[in-house]
Coordinates of N, CA and C in Angstrom, one line a residue:
X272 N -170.0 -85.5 -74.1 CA -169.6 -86.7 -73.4 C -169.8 -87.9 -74.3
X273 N -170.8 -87.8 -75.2 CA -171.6 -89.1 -75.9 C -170.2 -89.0 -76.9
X274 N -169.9 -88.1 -77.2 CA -168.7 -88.2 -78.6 C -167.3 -88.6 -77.6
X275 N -166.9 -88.3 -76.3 CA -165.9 -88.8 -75.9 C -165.6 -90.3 -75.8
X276 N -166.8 -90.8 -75.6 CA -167.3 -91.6 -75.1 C -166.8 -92.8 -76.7
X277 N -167.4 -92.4 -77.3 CA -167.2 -93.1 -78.8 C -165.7 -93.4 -79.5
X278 N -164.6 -91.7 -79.4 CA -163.8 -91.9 -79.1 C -163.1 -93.1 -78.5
X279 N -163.5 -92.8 -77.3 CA -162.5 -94.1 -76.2 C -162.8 -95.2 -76.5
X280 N -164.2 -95.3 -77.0 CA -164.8 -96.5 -77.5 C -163.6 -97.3 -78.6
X281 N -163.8 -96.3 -79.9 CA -162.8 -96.6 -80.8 C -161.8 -96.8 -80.5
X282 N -160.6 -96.0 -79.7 CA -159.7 -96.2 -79.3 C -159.0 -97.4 -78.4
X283 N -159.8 -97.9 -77.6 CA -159.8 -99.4 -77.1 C -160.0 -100.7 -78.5
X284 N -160.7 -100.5 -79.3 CA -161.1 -101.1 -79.9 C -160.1 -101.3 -80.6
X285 N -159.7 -100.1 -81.6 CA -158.5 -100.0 -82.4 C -156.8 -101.0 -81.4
X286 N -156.9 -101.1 -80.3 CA -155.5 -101.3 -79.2 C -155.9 -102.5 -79.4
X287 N -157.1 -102.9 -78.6 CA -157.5 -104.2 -78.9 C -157.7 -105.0 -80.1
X288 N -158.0 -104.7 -81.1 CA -157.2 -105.2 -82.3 C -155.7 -105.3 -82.8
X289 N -155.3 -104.2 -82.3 CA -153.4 -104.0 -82.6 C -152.8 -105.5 -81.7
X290 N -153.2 -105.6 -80.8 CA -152.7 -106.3 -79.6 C -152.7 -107.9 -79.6
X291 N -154.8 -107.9 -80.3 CA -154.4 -109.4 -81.2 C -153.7 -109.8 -82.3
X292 N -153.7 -108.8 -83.1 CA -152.8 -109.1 -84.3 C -151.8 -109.4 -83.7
X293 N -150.8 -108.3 -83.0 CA -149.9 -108.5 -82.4 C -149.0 -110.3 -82.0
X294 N -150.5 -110.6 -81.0 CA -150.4 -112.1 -80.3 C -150.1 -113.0 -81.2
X295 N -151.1 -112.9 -82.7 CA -151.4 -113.7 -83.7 C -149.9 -113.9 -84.6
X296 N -149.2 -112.6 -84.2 CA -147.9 -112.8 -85.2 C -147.0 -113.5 -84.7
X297 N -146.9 -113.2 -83.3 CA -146.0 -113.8 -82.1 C -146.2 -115.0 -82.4
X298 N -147.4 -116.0 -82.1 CA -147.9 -117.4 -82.0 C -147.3 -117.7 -83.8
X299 N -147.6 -117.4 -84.3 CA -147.1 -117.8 -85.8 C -145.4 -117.3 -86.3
X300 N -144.6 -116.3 -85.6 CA -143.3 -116.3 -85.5 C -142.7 -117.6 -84.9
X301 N -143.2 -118.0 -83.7 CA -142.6 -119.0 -82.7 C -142.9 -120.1 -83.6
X302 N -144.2 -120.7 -83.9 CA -144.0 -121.7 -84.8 C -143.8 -122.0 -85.8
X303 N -143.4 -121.0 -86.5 CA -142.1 -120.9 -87.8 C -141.2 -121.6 -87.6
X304 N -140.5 -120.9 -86.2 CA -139.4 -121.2 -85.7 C -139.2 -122.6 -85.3
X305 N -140.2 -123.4 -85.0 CA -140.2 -124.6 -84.2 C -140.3 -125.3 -85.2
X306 N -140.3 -125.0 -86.3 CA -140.7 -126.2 -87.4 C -139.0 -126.0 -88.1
X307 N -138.4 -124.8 -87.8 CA -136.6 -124.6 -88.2 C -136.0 -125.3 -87.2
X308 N -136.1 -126.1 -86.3 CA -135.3 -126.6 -85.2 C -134.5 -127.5 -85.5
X309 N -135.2 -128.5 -86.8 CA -134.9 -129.3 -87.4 C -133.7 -129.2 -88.1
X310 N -134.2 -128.0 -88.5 CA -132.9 -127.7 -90.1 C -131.9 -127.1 -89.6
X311 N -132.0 -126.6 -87.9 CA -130.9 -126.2 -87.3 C -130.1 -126.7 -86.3
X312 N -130.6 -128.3 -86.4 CA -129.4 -129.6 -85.5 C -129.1 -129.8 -86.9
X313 N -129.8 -130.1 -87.9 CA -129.0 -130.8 -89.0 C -127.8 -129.7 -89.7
X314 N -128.3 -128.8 -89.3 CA -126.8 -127.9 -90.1 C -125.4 -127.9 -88.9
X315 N -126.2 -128.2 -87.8 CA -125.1 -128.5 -87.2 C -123.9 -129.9 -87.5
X316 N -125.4 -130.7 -87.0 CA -124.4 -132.2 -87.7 C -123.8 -132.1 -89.1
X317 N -124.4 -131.7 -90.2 CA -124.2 -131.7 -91.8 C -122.1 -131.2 -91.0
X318 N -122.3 -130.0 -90.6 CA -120.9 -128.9 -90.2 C -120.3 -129.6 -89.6
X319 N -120.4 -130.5 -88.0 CA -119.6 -131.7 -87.6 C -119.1 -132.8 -88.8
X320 N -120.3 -133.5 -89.3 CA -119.5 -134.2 -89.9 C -118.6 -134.1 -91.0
X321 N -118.6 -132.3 -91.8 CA -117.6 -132.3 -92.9 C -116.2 -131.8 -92.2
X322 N -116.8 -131.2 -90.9 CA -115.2 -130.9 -89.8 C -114.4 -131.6 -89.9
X323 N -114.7 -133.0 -89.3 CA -114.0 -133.5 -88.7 C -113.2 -134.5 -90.0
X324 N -114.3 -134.9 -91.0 CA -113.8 -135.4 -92.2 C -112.3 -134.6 -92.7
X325 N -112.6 -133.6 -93.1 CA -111.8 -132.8 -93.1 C -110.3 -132.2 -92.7
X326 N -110.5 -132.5 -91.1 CA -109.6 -132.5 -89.9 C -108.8 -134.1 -90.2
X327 N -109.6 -134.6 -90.3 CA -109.1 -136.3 -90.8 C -108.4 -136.7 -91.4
X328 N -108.8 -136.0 -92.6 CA -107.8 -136.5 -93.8 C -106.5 -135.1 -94.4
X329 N -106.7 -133.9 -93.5 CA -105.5 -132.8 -93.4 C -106.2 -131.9 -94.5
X330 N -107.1 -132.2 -95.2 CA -107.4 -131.1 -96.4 C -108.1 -129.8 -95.4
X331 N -106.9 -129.2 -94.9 CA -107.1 -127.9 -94.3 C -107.8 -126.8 -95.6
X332 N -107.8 -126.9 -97.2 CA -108.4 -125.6 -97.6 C -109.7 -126.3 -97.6
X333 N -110.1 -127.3 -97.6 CA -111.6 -127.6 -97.8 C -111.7 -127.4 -96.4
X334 N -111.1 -127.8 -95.0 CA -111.9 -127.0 -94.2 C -111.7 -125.5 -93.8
X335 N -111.0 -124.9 -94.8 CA -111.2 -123.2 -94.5 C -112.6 -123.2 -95.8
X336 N -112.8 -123.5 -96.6 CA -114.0 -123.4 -97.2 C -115.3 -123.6 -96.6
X337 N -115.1 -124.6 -95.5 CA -116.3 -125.3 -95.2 C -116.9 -124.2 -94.5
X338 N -115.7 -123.8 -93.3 CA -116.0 -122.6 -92.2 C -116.4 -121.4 -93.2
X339 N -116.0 -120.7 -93.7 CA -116.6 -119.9 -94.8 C -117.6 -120.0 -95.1
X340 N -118.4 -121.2 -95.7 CA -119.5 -121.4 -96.4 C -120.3 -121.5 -95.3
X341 N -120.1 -121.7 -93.7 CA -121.0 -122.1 -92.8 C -121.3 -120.5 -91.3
X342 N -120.3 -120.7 -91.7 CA -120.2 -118.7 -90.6 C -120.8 -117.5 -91.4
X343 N -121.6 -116.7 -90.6 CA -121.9 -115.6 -91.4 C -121.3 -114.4 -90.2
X344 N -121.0 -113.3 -91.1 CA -119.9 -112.5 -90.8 C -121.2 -111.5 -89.8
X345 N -122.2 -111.8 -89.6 CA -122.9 -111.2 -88.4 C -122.5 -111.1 -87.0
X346 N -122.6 -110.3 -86.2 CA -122.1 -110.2 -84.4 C -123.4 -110.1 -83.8
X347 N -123.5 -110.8 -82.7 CA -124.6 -110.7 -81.9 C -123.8 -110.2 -81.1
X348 N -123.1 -110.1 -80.2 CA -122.3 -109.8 -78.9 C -120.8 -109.4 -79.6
X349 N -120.3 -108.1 -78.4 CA -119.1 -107.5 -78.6 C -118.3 -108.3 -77.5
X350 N -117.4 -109.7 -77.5 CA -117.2 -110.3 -76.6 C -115.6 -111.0 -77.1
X351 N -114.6 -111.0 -76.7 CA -113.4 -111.2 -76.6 C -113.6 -112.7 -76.4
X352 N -114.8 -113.3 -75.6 CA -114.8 -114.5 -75.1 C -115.4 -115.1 -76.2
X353 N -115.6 -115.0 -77.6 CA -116.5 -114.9 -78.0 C -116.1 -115.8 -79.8
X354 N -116.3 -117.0 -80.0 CA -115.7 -116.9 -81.0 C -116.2 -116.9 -82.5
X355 N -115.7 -116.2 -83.6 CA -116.7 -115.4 -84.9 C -115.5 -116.6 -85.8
X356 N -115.8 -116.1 -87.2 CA -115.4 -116.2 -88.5 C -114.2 -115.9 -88.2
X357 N -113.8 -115.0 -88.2 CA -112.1 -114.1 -88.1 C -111.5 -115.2 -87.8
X358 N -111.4 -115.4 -86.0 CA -111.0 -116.1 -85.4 C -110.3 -118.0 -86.2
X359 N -111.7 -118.2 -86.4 CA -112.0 -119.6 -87.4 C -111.0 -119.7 -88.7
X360 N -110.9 -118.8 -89.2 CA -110.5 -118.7 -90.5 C -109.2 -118.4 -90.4
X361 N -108.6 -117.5 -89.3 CA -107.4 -116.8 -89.7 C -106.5 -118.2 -88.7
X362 N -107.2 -119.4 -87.9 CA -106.3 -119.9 -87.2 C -106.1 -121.2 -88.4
X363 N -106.9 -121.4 -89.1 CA -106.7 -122.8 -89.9 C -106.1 -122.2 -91.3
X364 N -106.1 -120.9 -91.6 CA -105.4 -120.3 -92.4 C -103.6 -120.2 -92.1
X365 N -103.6 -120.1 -90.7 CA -102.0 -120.3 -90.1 C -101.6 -121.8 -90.0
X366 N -102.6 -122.6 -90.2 CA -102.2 -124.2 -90.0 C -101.3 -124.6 -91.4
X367 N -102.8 -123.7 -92.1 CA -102.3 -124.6 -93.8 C -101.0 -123.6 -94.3
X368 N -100.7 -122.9 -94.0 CA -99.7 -121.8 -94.3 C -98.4 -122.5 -93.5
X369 N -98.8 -122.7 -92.3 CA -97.3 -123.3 -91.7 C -96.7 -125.0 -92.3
X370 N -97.8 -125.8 -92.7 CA -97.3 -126.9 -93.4 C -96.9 -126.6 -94.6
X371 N -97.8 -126.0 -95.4 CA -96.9 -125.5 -96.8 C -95.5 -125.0 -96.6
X372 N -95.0 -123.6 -95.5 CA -93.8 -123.3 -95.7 C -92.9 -124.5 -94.9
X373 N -93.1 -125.3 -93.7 CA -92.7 -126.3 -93.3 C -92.5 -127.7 -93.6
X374 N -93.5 -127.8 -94.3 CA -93.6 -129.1 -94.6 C -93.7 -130.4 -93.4
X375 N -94.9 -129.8 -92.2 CA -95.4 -130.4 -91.4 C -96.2 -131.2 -91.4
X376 N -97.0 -131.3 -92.1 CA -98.5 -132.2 -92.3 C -98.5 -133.1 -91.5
X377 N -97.0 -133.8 -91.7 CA -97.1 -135.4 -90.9 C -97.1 -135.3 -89.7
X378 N -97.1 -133.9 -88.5 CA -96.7 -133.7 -87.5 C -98.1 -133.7 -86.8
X379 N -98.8 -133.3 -88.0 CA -100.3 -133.4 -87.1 C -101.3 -134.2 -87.9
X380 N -100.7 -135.2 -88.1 CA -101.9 -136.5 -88.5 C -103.5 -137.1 -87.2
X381 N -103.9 -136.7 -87.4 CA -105.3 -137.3 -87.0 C -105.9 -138.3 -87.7
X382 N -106.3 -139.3 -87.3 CA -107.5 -140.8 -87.6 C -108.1 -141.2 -86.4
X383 N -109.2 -142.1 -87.0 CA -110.3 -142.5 -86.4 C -111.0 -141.3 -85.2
X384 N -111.2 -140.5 -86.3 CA -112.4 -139.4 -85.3 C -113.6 -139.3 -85.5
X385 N -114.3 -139.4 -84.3 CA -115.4 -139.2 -84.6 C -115.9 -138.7 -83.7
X386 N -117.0 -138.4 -83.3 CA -117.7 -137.1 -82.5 C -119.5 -138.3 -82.4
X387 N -120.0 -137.5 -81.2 CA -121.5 -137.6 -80.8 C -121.8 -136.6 -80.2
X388 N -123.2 -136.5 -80.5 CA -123.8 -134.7 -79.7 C -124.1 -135.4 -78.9
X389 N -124.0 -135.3 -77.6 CA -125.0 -135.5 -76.3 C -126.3 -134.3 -76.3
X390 N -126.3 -132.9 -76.6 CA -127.1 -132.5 -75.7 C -127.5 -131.2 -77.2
X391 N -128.3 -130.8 -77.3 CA -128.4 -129.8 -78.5 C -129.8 -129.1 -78.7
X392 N -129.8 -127.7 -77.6 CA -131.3 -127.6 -77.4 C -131.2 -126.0 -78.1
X393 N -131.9 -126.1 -79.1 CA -132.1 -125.0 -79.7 C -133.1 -124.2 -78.7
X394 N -133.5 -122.7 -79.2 CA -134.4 -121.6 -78.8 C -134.3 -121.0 -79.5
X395 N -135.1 -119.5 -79.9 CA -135.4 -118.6 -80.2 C -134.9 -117.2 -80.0
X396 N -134.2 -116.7 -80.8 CA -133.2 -115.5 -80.1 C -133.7 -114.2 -80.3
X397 N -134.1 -114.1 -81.5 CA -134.6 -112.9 -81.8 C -135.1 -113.2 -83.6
X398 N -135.5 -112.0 -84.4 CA -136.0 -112.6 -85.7 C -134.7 -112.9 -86.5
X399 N -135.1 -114.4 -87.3 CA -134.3 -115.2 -87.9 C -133.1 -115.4 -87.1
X400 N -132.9 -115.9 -86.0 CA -131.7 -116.0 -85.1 C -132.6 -116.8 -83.7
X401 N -131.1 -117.8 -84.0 CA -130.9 -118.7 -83.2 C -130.3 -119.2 -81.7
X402 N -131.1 -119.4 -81.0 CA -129.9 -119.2 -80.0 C -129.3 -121.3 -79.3
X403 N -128.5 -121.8 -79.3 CA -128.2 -123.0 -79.0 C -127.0 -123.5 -78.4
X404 N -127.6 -124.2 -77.6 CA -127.1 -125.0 -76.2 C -126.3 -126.5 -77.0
X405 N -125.1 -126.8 -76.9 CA -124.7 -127.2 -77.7 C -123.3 -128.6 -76.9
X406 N -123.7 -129.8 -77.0 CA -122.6 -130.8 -75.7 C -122.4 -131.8 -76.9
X407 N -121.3 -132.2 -77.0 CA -120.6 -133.2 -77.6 C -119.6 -133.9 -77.1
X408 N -119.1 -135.1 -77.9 CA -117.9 -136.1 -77.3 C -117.1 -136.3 -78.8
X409 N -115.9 -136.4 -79.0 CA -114.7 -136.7 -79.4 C -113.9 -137.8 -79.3
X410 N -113.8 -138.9 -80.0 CA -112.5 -139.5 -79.8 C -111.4 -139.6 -81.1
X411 N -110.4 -139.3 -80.7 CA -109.1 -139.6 -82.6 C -108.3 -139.8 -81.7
X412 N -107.0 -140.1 -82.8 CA -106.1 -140.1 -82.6 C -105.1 -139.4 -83.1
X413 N -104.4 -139.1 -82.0 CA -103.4 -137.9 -83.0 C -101.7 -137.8 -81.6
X414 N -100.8 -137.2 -82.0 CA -99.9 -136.8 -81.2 C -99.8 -136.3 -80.2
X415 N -99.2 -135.9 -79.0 CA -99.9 -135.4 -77.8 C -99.3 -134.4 -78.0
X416 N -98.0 -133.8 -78.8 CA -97.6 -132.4 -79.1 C -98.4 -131.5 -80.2
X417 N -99.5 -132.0 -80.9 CA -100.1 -131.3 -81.8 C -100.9 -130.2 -81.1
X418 N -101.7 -129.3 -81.6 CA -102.8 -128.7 -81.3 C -103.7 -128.8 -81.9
X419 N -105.1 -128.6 -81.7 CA -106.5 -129.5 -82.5 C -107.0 -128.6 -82.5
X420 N -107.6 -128.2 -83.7 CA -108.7 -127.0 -84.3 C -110.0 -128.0 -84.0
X421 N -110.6 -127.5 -83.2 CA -112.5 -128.0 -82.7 C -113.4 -127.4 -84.0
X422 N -114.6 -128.0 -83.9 CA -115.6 -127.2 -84.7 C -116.0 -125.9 -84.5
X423 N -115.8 -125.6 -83.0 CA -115.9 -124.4 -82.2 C -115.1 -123.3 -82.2
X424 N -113.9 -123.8 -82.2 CA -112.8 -123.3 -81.3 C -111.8 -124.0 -81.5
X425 N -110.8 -123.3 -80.9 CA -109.1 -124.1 -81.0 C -108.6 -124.6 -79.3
X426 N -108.1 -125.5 -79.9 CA -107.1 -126.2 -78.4 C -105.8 -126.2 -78.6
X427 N -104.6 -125.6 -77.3 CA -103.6 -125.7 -77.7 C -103.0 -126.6 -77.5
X428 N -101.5 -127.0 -77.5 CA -101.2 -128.2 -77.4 C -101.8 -129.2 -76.5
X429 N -101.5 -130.5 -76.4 CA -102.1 -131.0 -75.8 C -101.3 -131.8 -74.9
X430 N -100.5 -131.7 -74.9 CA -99.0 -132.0 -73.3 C -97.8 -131.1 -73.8
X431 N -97.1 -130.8 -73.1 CA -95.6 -129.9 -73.5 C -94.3 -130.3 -73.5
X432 N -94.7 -132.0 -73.7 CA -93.5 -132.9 -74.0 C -93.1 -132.5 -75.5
X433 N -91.9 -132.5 -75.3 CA -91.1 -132.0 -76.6 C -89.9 -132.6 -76.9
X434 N -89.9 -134.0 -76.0 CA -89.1 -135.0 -76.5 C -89.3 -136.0 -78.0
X435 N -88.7 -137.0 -78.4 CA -89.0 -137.4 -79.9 C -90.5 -137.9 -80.2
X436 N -90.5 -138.6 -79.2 CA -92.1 -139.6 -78.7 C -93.0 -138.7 -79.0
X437 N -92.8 -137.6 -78.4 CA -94.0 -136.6 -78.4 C -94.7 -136.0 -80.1
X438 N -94.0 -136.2 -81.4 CA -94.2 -136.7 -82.8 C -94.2 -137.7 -83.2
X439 N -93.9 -138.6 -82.4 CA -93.7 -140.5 -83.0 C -94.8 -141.1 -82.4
X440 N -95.2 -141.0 -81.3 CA -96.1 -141.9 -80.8 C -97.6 -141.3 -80.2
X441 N -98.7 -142.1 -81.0 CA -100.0 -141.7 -81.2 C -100.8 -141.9 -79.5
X442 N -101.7 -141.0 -79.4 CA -102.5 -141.0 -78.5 C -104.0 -141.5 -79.1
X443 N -104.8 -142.1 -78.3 CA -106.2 -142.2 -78.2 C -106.9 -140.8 -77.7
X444 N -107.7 -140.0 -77.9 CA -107.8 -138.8 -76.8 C -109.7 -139.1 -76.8
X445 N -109.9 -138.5 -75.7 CA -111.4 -138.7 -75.3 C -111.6 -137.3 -75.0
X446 N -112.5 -136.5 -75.6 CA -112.8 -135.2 -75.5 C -114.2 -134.6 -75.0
X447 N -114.5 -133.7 -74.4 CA -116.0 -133.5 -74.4 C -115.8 -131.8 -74.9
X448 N -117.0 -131.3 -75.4 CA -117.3 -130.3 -75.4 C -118.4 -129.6 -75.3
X449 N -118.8 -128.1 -74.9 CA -119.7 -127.3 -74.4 C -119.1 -126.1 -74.8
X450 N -120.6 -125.7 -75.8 CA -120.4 -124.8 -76.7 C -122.0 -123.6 -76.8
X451 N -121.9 -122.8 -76.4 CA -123.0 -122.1 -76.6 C -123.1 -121.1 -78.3
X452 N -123.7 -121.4 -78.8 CA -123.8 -120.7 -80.2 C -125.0 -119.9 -80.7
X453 N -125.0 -118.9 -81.4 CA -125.7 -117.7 -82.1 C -125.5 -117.8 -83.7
X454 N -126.7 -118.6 -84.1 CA -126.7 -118.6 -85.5 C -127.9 -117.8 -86.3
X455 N -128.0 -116.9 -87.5 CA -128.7 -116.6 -87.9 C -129.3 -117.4 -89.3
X456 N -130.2 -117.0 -89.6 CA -130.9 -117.4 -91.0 C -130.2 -116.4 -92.1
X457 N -129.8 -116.9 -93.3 CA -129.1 -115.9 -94.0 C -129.3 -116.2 -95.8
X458 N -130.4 -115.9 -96.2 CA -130.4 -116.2 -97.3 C -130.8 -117.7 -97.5
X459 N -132.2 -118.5 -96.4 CA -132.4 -119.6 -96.3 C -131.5 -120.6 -95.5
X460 N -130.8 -120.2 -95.3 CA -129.8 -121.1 -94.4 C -129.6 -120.8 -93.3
X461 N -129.6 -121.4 -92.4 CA -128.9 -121.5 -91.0 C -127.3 -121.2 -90.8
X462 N -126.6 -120.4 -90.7 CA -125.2 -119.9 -90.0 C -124.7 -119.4 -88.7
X463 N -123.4 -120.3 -88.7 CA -123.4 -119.8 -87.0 C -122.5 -118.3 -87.2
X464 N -123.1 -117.8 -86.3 CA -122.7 -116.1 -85.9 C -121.7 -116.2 -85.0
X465 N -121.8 -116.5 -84.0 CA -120.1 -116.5 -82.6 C -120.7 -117.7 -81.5
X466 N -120.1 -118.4 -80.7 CA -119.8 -118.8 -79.8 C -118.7 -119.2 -79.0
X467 N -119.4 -119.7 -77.7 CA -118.6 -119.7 -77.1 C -118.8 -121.0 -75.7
X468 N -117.7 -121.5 -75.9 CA -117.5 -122.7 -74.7 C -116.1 -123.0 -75.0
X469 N -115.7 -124.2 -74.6 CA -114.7 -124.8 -74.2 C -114.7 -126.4 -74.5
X470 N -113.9 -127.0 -75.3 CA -113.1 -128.2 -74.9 C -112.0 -128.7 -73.9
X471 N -112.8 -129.9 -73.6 CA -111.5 -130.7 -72.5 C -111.6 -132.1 -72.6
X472 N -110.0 -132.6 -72.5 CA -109.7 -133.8 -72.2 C -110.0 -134.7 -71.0
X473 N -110.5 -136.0 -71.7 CA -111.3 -137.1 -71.0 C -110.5 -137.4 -70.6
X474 N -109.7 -138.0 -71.4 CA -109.2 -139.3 -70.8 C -107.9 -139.4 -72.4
X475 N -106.6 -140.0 -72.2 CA -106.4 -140.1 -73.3 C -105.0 -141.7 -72.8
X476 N -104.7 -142.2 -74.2 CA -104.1 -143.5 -74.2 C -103.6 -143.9 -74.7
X477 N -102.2 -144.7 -74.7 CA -101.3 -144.7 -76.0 C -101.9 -145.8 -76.9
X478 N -102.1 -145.2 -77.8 CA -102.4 -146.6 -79.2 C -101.7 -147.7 -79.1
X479 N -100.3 -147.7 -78.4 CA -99.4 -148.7 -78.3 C -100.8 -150.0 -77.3
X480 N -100.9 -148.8 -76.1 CA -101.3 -149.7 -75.6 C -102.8 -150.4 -75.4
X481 N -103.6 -149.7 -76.6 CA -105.0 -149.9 -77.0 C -104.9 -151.0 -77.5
X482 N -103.5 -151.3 -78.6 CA -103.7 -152.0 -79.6 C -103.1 -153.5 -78.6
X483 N -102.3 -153.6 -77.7 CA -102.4 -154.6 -77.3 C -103.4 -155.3 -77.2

């Protein structure tokens, strides 16, 4: 009995050690992580603000570089709803492809954009992985027949006037967005893996009549 006894003894002892380590790693995982929270709104903004720059001035291959350099070809979820790299890449690859053979550029001019996060709550998803809650606002200007590549995601046209006006004359547009995202750590850096939300129109206005 006296040796069973010693056994169980040990054996508790041994769990109970495993279990604080355990705790100790957890508590020190999480606040790794909370001290990366930082460096993972700023890779967001850093990624907003070269978007939209980007989107601004039409240098569609600097923003197929940018998405490249900022998406890692990782999947967290098998989801259709879901949007990755592919996606990202193969739509602004069809942008810059259709002005070269068309010679459209001027059909989809964008100015004065700019964006604000409202809402941007990171968490903890799993190791080196991110999980974030993600709300912003939009205003440019651009055509009401164009379609707008988001940071996120794509929007398609944006009325289905297809009269002359609908290329000649500029809109104000007011946008919001909600976007849930899955980024991992990848070689020190923060990359978004897939998400998923939606953009929608605020409110929009003819520049004609802004500028009055």
């Amino acid at each position: 009995m006296k040796k069973f006894f010693k056994r169980a003894n040990r054996g508790l002892l041994l769990g109970g050690i495993i279990l604080i380590a355990l705790i100790i790693y957890i508590v020190i995982d999480y606040s790794r992580f909370n001290s990366e929270k930082s460096a993972i709104k700023k890779q967001i903004e850093d990624y907003m603000d070269g978007f939209f720059k980007h989107l601004e001035s039409g240098d569609y291959e600097a923003l197929l570089k940018l998405v490249n350099d900022s998406y890692t070809g990782k999947a967290v979820v098998s989801d259709n709803y879901f949007t990755d790299i592919t996606d990202m890449t193969s739509e602004i690859k069809n942008r810059l492809e259709q002005f070269l053979a068309e010679n459209k550029k001027n059909d989809y001019i964008i100015s004065d954009a700019s964006y604000r996060i409202t809402s941007n709550s990171v968490k903890k998803a799993g190791p080196g992985m991110a999980f974030v809650k993600l709300k912003y606002s939009v205003t440019l200007n651009g055509y009401s027949s164009m379609d707008i590549i988001f940071p996120f995601g794509i929007m398609g046209g944006i009325t289905f006037d297809s009269s002359p006006d609908a290329k000649t004359e500029q809109f104000t547009y007011s946008f919001e967005g909600e976007y849930t995202l899955y980024m991992y750590k990848e070689k020190g850096t923060w990359k978004f893996s897939q998400n998923s939300g939606y953009d929608w129109i605020k409110n929009m206005t003819s520049v004609k009549e802004v500028s009055k």
